[in-house]
mmCIF file of C-alpha atoms in Angstrom:
data_model
loop_
_atom_site.group_PDB
_atom_site.id
_atom_site.type_symbol
_atom_site.label_atom_id
_atom_site.label_comp_id
_atom_site.label_asym_id
_atom_site.label_seq_id
_atom_site.Cartn_x
_atom_site.Cartn_y
_atom_site.Cartn_z
ATOM 1 C CA MET A 19 -32.892 51.851 12.580
ATOM 2 C CA THR A 20 -31.116 55.162 13.163
ATOM 3 C CA PRO A 21 -28.990 56.526 10.353
ATOM 4 C CA SER A 22 -25.277 56.792 10.902
ATOM 5 C CA PRO A 23 -23.842 60.299 11.388
ATOM 6 C CA LEU A 24 -21.534 59.551 8.459
ATOM 7 C CA SER A 25 -24.330 58.691 6.014
ATOM 8 C CA PRO A 26 -24.504 62.243 4.560
ATOM 9 C CA TYR A 27 -20.890 61.791 3.469
ATOM 10 C CA LEU A 28 -21.576 58.645 1.429
ATOM 11 C CA PRO A 29 -22.113 60.537 -1.881
ATOM 12 C CA LEU A 30 -18.832 62.388 -1.342
ATOM 13 C CA ALA A 31 -17.017 59.115 -0.682
ATOM 14 C CA VAL A 32 -18.483 57.612 -3.860
ATOM 15 C CA VAL A 33 -17.389 60.600 -5.945
ATOM 16 C CA LEU A 34 -13.870 60.525 -4.472
ATOM 17 C CA LEU A 35 -13.646 56.778 -5.084
ATOM 18 C CA LEU A 36 -14.769 57.178 -8.708
ATOM 19 C CA ALA A 37 -12.316 60.047 -9.228
ATOM 20 C CA GLY A 38 -9.479 57.918 -7.876
ATOM 21 C CA ILE A 39 -10.412 54.977 -10.048
ATOM 22 C CA MET A 40 -10.665 57.179 -13.148
ATOM 23 C CA GLY A 41 -7.355 58.864 -12.325
ATOM 24 C CA VAL A 42 -5.645 55.474 -12.462
ATOM 25 C CA ALA A 43 -7.757 53.787 -15.143
ATOM 26 C CA ILE A 44 -7.697 56.462 -17.868
ATOM 27 C CA PRO A 45 -3.883 56.676 -18.243
ATOM 28 C CA PHE A 46 -3.632 52.893 -18.049
ATOM 29 C CA ILE A 47 -6.300 52.320 -20.719
ATOM 30 C CA THR A 48 -4.866 54.962 -23.049
ATOM 31 C CA SER A 49 -1.399 53.415 -22.771
ATOM 32 C CA LEU A 50 -2.887 50.051 -23.733
ATOM 33 C CA LEU A 51 -5.185 51.210 -26.526
ATOM 34 C CA GLY A 52 -3.328 54.258 -27.851
ATOM 35 C CA PRO A 53 -1.330 54.266 -31.093
ATOM 36 C CA LYS A 54 2.283 53.196 -30.778
ATOM 37 C CA ARG A 55 4.065 54.377 -33.918
ATOM 38 C CA PRO A 56 6.752 56.780 -32.713
ATOM 39 C CA SER A 57 8.854 58.564 -35.295
ATOM 40 C CA ALA A 58 11.557 61.221 -35.299
ATOM 41 C CA ILE A 59 9.119 63.861 -36.517
ATOM 42 C CA LYS A 60 6.553 63.045 -33.833
ATOM 43 C CA SER A 61 9.231 63.168 -31.127
ATOM 44 C CA THR A 62 10.345 66.715 -31.940
ATOM 45 C CA SER A 63 8.889 69.584 -29.979
ATOM 46 C CA PHE A 64 6.119 71.517 -31.690
ATOM 47 C CA GLU A 65 5.871 75.283 -31.434
ATOM 48 C CA ALA A 66 2.841 76.646 -33.307
ATOM 49 C CA GLY A 67 3.817 75.084 -36.604
ATOM 50 C CA SER A 68 7.344 76.489 -36.716
ATOM 51 C CA GLU A 69 10.738 75.120 -35.819
ATOM 52 C CA SER A 70 11.733 75.424 -32.178
ATOM 53 C CA SER A 71 14.290 78.102 -31.489
ATOM 54 C CA GLY A 72 16.435 78.230 -28.404
ATOM 55 C CA PRO A 73 16.340 76.166 -25.250
ATOM 56 C CA ALA A 74 13.090 75.149 -23.613
ATOM 57 C CA ARG A 75 14.176 76.631 -20.280
ATOM 58 C CA GLN A 76 14.798 80.276 -21.010
ATOM 59 C CA ARG A 77 14.285 83.301 -18.821
ATOM 60 C CA PHE A 78 11.292 85.551 -19.291
ATOM 61 C CA ALA A 79 11.073 89.166 -18.298
ATOM 62 C CA VAL A 80 9.205 89.843 -15.072
ATOM 63 C CA LYS A 81 6.907 92.091 -17.119
ATOM 64 C CA PHE A 82 5.036 89.032 -18.430
ATOM 65 C CA TYR A 83 4.210 87.937 -14.893
ATOM 66 C CA VAL A 84 3.225 91.447 -13.809
ATOM 67 C CA VAL A 85 0.797 91.745 -16.714
ATOM 68 C CA ALA A 86 -0.614 88.295 -15.907
ATOM 69 C CA LEU A 87 -1.154 89.277 -12.273
ATOM 70 C CA LEU A 88 -2.801 92.535 -13.306
ATOM 71 C CA PHE A 89 -5.096 90.613 -15.611
ATOM 72 C CA ILE A 90 -6.101 88.339 -12.741
ATOM 73 C CA VAL A 91 -6.731 91.305 -10.416
ATOM 74 C CA PHE A 92 -9.023 93.041 -12.902
ATOM 75 C CA ASP A 93 -10.680 89.757 -13.827
ATOM 76 C CA VAL A 94 -11.523 89.210 -10.162
ATOM 77 C CA GLU A 95 -12.884 92.749 -10.064
ATOM 78 C CA ALA A 96 -15.331 91.849 -12.802
ATOM 79 C CA VAL A 97 -16.337 88.713 -10.897
ATOM 80 C CA PHE A 98 -17.114 90.815 -7.803
ATOM 81 C CA MET A 99 -19.034 93.426 -9.764
ATOM 82 C CA TYR A 100 -21.518 91.023 -11.332
ATOM 83 C CA PRO A 101 -23.283 89.889 -8.117
ATOM 84 C CA TRP A 102 -23.191 93.475 -6.880
ATOM 85 C CA ALA A 103 -24.949 94.655 -10.036
ATOM 86 C CA VAL A 104 -27.563 91.904 -9.725
ATOM 87 C CA ASN A 105 -28.343 92.924 -6.127
ATOM 88 C CA PHE A 106 -27.887 96.660 -6.656
ATOM 89 C CA GLN A 107 -31.390 97.683 -5.602
ATOM 90 C CA ALA A 108 -31.414 95.457 -2.524
ATOM 91 C CA LEU A 109 -28.056 96.805 -1.296
ATOM 92 C CA GLY A 110 -29.047 100.457 -1.484
ATOM 93 C CA TRP A 111 -26.638 103.294 -0.867
ATOM 94 C CA PHE A 112 -24.417 101.242 1.423
ATOM 95 C CA GLY A 113 -23.722 98.772 -1.370
ATOM 96 C CA PHE A 114 -23.106 101.622 -3.810
ATOM 97 C CA VAL A 115 -20.542 103.282 -1.518
ATOM 98 C CA GLU A 116 -18.921 99.932 -0.802
ATOM 99 C CA MET A 117 -18.446 99.211 -4.523
ATOM 100 C CA LEU A 118 -17.291 102.774 -5.115
ATOM 101 C CA VAL A 119 -14.522 102.318 -2.535
ATOM 102 C CA PHE A 120 -13.587 98.985 -4.151
ATOM 103 C CA ALA A 121 -13.478 100.460 -7.668
ATOM 104 C CA VAL A 122 -11.542 103.567 -6.565
ATOM 105 C CA THR A 123 -8.962 101.348 -4.866
ATOM 106 C CA LEU A 124 -8.495 99.374 -8.073
ATOM 107 C CA VAL A 125 -8.307 102.516 -10.223
ATOM 108 C CA VAL A 126 -5.671 104.013 -7.904
ATOM 109 C CA GLY A 127 -3.718 100.747 -8.197
ATOM 110 C CA LEU A 128 -4.011 100.850 -11.986
ATOM 111 C CA ILE A 129 -2.770 104.448 -12.081
ATOM 112 C CA TYR A 130 0.170 103.502 -9.862
ATOM 113 C CA VAL A 131 1.108 100.548 -12.073
ATOM 114 C CA TRP A 132 0.707 102.690 -15.188
ATOM 115 C CA LYS A 133 2.960 105.448 -13.793
ATOM 116 C CA LYS A 134 5.580 102.849 -12.818
ATOM 117 C CA GLY A 135 5.654 101.694 -16.456
ATOM 118 C CA ALA A 136 4.556 98.106 -15.832
ATOM 119 C CA LEU A 137 2.184 98.280 -18.806
ATOM 120 C CA ASP A 138 4.787 99.752 -21.160
ATOM 121 C CA TRP A 139 6.016 96.996 -23.502
ATOM 122 C CA GLU A 140 8.839 99.000 -25.040
ATOM 123 C CA SER A 141 11.034 99.267 -21.939
#
């Protein structure tokens, strides 16, 4: 008997089926078995142990998002540097120059952002 060309995809189908079942079953089971004693205190919004102040939908300065994006950029840089460091000897000078260009590009970007004042919290 020849195997079907779709047989390698059977484990994937099983995982997707189980994920779908769990995605429906877990909220349903928790709504059935979970505690149901609502109170006024439990219904209020909680903000790190202090009373909520102001509306929930307020505007934030763009600076928060810029800092978050910069964090992601430099976090990704660290992710790229780890495999490079592991394979440093195998890559040779080409790999060194390649990473040097990558790091210089990021440092130039950091200097630009710093000069623009994106990292200055006071303004």
